Coordinates of C-alpha atoms in Angstrom, one line a residue:
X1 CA 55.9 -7.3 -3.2
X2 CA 52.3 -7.9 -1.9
X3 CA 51.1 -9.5 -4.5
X4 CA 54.2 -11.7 -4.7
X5 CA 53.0 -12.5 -1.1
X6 CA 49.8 -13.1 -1.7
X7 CA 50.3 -15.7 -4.5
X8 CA 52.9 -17.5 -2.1
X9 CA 49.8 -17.3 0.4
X10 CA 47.3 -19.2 -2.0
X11 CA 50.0 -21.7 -3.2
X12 CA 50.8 -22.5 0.5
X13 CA 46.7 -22.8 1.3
X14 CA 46.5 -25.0 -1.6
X15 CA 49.0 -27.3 -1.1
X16 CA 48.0 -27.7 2.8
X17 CA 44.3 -28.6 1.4
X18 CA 46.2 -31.2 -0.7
X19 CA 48.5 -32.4 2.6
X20 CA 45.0 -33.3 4.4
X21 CA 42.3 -35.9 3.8
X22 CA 39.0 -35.7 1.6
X23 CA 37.2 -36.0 4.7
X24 CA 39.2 -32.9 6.2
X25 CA 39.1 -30.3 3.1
X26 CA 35.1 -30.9 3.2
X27 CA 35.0 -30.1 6.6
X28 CA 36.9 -26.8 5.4
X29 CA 35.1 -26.1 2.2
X30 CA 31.7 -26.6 4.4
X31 CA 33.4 -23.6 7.3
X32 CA 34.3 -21.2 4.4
X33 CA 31.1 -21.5 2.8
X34 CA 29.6 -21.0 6.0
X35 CA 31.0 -18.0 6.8
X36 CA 30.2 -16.5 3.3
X37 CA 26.8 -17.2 4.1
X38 CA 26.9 -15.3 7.2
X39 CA 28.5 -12.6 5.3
X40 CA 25.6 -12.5 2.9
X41 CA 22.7 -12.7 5.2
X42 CA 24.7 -10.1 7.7
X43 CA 25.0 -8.0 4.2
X44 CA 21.3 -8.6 3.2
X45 CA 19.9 -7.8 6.5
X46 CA 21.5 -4.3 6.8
X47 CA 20.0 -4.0 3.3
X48 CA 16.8 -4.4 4.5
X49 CA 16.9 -2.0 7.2
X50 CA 17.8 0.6 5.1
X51 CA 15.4 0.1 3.0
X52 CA 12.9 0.0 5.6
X53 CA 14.2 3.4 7.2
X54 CA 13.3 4.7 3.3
X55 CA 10.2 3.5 3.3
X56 CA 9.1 5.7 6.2
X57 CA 10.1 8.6 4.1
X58 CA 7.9 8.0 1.6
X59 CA 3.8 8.4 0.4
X60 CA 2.0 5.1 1.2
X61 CA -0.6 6.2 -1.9
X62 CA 1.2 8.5 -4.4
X63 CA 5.1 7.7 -3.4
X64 CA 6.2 10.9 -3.1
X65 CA 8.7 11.8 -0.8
X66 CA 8.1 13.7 2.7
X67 CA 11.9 15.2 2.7
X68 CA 10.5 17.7 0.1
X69 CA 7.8 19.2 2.2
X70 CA 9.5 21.6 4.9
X71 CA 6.9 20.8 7.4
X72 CA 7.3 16.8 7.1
X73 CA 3.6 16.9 7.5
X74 CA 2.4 13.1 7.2
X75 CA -0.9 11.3 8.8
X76 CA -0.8 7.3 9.5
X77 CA -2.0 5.1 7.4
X78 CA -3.2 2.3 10.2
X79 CA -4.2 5.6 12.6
X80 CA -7.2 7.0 14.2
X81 CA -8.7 10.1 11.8
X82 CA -8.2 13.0 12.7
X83 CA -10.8 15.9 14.5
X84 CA -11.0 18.1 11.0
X85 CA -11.8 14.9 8.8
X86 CA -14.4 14.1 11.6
X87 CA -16.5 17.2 11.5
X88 CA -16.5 16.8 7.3
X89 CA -18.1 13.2 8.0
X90 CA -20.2 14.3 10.3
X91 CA -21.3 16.8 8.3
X92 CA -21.8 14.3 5.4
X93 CA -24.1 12.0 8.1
X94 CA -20.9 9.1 7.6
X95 CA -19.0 7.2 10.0
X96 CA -15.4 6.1 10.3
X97 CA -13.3 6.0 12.7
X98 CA -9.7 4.7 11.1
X99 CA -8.0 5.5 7.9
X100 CA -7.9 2.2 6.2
X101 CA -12.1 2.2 5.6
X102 CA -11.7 6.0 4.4
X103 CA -8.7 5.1 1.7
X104 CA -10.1 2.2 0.5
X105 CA -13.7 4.0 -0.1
X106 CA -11.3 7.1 -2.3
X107 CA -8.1 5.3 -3.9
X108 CA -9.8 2.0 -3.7
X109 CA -6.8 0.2 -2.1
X110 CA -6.6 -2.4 0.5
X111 CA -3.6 -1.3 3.1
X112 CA -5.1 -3.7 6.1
X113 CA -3.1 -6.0 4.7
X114 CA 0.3 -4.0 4.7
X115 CA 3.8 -5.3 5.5
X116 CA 6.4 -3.2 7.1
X117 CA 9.0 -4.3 5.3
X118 CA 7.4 -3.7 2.2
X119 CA 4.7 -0.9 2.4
X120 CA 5.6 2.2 4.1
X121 CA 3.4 3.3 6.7
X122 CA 2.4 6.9 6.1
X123 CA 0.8 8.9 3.9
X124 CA 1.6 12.8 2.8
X125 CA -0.7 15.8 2.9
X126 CA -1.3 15.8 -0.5
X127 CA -3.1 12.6 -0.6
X128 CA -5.1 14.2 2.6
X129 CA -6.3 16.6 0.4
X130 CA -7.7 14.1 -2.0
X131 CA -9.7 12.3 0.7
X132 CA -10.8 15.8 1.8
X133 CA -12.0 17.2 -1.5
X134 CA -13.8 14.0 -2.1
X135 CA -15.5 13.8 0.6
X136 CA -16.9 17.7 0.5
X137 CA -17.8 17.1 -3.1
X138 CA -15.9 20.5 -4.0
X139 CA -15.8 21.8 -7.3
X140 CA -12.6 22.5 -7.5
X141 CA -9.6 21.2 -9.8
X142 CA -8.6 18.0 -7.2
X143 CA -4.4 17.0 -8.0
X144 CA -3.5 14.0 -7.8
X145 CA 0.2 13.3 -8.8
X146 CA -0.3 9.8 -10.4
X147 CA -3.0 8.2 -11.8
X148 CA -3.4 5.3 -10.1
X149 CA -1.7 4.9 -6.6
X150 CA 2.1 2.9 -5.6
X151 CA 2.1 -0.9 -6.1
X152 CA 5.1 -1.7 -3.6
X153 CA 7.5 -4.6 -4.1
X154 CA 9.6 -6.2 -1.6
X155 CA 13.3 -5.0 -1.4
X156 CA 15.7 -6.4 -4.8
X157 CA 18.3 -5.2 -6.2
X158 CA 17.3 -2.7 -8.5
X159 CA 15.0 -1.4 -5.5
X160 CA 13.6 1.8 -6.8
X161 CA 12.7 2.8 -3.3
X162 CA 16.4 2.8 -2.3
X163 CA 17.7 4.6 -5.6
X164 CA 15.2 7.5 -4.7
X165 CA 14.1 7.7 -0.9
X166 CA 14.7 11.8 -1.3
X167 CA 12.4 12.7 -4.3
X168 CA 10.1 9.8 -4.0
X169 CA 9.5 6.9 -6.3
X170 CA 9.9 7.3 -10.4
X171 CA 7.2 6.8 -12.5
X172 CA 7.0 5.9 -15.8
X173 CA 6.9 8.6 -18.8
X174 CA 3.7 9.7 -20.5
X175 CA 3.6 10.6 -23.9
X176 CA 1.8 14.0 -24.7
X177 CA -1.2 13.9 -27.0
X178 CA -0.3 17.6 -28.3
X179 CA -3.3 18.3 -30.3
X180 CA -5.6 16.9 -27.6
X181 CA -4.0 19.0 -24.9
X182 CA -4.1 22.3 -27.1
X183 CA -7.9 21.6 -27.7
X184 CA -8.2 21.0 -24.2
X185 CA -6.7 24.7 -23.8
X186 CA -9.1 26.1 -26.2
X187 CA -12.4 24.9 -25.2
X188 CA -11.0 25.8 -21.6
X189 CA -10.5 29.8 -22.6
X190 CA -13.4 30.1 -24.4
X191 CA -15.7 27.9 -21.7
X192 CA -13.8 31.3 -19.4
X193 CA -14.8 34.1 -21.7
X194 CA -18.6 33.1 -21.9
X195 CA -18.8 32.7 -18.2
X196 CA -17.3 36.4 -18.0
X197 CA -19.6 37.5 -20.7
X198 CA -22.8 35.8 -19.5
X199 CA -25.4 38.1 -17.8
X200 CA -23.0 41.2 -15.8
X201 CA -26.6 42.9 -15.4
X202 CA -28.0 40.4 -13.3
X203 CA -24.8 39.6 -11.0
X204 CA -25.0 43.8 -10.4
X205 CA -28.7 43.5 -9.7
X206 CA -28.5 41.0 -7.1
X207 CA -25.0 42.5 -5.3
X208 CA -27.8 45.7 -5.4
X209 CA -30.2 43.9 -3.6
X210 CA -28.2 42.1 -1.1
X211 CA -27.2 45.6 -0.2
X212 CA -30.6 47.4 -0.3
X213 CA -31.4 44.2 2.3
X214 CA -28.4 44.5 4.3
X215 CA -29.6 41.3 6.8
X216 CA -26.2 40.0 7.4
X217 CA -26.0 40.8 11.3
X218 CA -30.0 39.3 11.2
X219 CA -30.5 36.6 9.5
X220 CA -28.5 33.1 9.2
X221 CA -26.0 32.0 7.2
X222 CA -26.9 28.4 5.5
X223 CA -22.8 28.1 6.5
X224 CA -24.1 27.2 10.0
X225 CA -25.9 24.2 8.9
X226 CA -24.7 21.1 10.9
X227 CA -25.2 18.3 8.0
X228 CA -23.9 19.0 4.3
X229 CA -27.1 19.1 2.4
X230 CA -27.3 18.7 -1.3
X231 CA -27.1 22.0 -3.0
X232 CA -30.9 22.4 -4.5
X233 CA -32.2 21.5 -0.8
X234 CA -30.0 24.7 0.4
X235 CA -31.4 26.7 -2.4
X236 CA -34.8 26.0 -1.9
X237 CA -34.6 27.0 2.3
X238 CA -32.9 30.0 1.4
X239 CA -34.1 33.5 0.4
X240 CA -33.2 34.3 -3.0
X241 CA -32.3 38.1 -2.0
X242 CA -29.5 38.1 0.7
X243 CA -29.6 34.0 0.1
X244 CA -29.3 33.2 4.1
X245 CA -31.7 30.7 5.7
X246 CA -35.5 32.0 5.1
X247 CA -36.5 34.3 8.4
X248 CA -40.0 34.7 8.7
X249 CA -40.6 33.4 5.0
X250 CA -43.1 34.5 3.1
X251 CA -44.7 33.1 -0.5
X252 CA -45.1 35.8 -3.7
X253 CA -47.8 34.7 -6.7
X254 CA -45.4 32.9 -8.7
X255 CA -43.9 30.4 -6.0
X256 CA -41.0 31.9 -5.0
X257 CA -39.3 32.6 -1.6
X258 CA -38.1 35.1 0.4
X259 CA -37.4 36.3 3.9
X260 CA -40.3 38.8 5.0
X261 CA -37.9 41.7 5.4
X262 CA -36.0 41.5 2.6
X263 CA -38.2 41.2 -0.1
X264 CA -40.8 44.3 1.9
X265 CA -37.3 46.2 1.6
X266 CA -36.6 45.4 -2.4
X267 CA -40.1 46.0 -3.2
X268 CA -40.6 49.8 -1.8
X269 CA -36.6 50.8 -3.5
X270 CA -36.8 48.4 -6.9
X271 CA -40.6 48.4 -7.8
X272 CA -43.5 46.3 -7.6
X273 CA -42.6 42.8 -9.3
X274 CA -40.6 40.0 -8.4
X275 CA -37.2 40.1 -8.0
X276 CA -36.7 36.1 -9.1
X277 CA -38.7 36.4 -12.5
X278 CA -40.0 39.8 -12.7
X279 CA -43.7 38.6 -12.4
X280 CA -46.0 42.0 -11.3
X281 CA -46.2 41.4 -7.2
X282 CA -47.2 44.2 -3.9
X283 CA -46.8 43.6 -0.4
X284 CA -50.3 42.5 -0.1
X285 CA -49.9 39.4 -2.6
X286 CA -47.3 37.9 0.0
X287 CA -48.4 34.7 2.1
X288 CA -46.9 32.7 4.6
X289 CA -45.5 29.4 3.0
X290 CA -47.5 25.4 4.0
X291 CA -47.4 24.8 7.6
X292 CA -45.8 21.3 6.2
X293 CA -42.5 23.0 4.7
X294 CA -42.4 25.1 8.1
X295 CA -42.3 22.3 10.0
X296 CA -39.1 20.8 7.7
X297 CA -37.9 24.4 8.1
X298 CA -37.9 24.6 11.9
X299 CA -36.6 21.0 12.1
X300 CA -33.4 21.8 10.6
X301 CA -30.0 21.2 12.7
X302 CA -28.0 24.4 13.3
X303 CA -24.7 24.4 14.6
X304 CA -24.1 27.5 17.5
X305 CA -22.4 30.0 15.6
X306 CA -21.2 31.7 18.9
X307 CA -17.6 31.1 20.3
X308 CA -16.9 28.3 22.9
X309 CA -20.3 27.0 22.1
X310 CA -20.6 24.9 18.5
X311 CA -24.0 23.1 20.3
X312 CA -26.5 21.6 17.6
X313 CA -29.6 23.0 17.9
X314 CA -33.0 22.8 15.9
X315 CA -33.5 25.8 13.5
X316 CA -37.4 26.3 15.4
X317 CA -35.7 26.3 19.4
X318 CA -32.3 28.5 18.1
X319 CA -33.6 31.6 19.1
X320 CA -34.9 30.5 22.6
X321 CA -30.8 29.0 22.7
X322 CA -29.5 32.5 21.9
X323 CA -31.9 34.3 24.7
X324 CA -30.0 31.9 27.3
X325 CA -26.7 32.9 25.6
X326 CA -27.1 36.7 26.5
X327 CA -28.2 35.9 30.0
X328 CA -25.5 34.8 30.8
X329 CA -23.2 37.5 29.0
X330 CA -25.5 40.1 30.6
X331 CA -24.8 38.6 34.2
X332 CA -21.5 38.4 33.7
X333 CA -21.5 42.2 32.9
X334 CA -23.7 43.0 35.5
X335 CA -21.2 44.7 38.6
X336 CA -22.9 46.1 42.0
X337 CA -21.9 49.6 42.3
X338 CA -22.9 51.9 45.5
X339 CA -24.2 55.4 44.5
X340 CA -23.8 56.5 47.6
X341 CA -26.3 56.1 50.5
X342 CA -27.0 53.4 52.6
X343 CA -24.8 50.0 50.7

């Protein structure tokens, strides 16, 4: 019966557009195209809302969807950087104060030049990572989910983006090189067995002498040091027995360092020679190092290592800071009492 009425419906529409003029069914062509129009663009806008509410779900960088961490922990991509990425570029003697110099320097992307509608606008901790690990130059295994960062499209309609806002955007299939990965494994294992193997005598030799020194409580950590120096500098300003900074450091025969204490301590328990390259040496062969490499020594910046503190100080003027540091604790402890007598 409905469809009966329906098809009585078009006939009648049909045969009215027939009663009226050519200039009149124009006129009503032109008003229902109109309003399919408005249809669409009503249809196309709502579209593109949702698919802008996605967007802010998702990874700038890697694509990857924020819904799966439990945290929803996200930084912005056009945002200030934040106080822990600071202290790592201050470290590193860089400057940078927004996010978009900092990703473009480590994924070597432009995002100044991002659209709403198109590129989302933050980016997941994962990718902070990245920019972290890069930055401290650490030696560890750095993951990084694709291998080549998002390039965004605007919205169509096979949007990918709008298929997979919860698990992040797809990407393509790699085929596995089997062999190359299993001789990957191997080299990997055996690269782990010699590095087990390789001198045990010498590791317990110099946990033995970093306890027969036992300076932790006196001497410096090189951990305190305010800017991230390359890794043979820190060697070379460090003693090679409890490996702090060099206190009071003094010179054996064959060129090596070592705090004064530490190595008087190793020589009356271990023997007379050096505990570097086992080169014959007796307390009386030790000198003070060149007044030049002192004066590097005691220009170093040290960061406070005391609580509520974190001042930069030279290396040379740290214990004069310290001295002022247990002044104060001491007259903060200090209380008047009355022993009797006369107050």
């Amino acid at each position: 019966a409905a469809s009966l009425d329906q098809v009585i419906e078009e006939k009648t529409d049909t045969l009215t557009l027939m009663s009226h003029s050519p200039f009149e069914r124009d006129t009503e062509l032109n008003k229902s195209m109109q309003t399919i129009d408005k249809g669409a663009f009503h249809v196309s806008q709502r579209e593109a809302k949702t698919h802008q509410e996605n967007l802010q779900h998702l990874c700038r960088i890697c694509g990857s969807s924020f819904k799966t961490d439990p945290y929803k922990r996200s930084h912005p991509v056009h945002g200030p950087i934040d106080d822990e990425m600071q202290v790592l570029l201050r470290k590193k003697e860089k400057k940078a104060t927004s996010w978009p110099d900092l990703l473009a320097k480590v994924f070597k992307i432009d995002v100044k030049g991002d659209i709403d509608t198109i590129h989302p606008t933050k980016f997941c901790l994962q990718c902070w990572t990245v920019v972290q690990k890069k930055l401290s130059n650490s030696p560890y295994e750095i993951f990084f989910p694709r291998r080549s960062p998002v390039e965004w499209q605007p919205h169509s309609l096979s949007c990918d983006v709008c298929g997979t806002s919860t698990h992040g955007v797809k990407r393509k299939k790699q085929v596995l090189n089997t062999q190359l990965s299993k001789k990957l494994r191997m080299v990997a294992g055996r690269a782990r067995k010699i590095s087990q193997i390789r001198n045990p005598k010498q590791v317990n030799q110099k946990s033995l002498m970093k306890k027969i020194a036992s300076c932790k409580k006196i001497h410096l950590s090189t951990k305190i040091l305010a800017v991230d120096y390359p890794l043979d500098f820190v060697k070379s300003i460090s003693c090679q027995i409890c490996e702090h900074i060099l206190a009071d450091p003094v010179e054996t025969t064959c060129k090596h360092l070592f705090c004064r204490a530490c190595i008087l301590k190793c020589l009356k328990v271990m023997g007379s020679y050096c505990p570097a390259c086992r080169y014959p040496c007796f307390p009386t062969d030790l000198v003070s190092p060149v007044k030049s490499f002192l004066n590097i020594m005691n220009s170093l910046p040290v960061i406070c290592p005391v609580k509520d503190c974190q001042e930069e100080v030279c290396l040379g003027k740290y214990c004069h800071h310290l001295s002022r540091h247990k002044e104060i604790k001491d007259k903060e402890g200090y209380v008047c009492i009355n022993k009797g007598g006369r107050p």
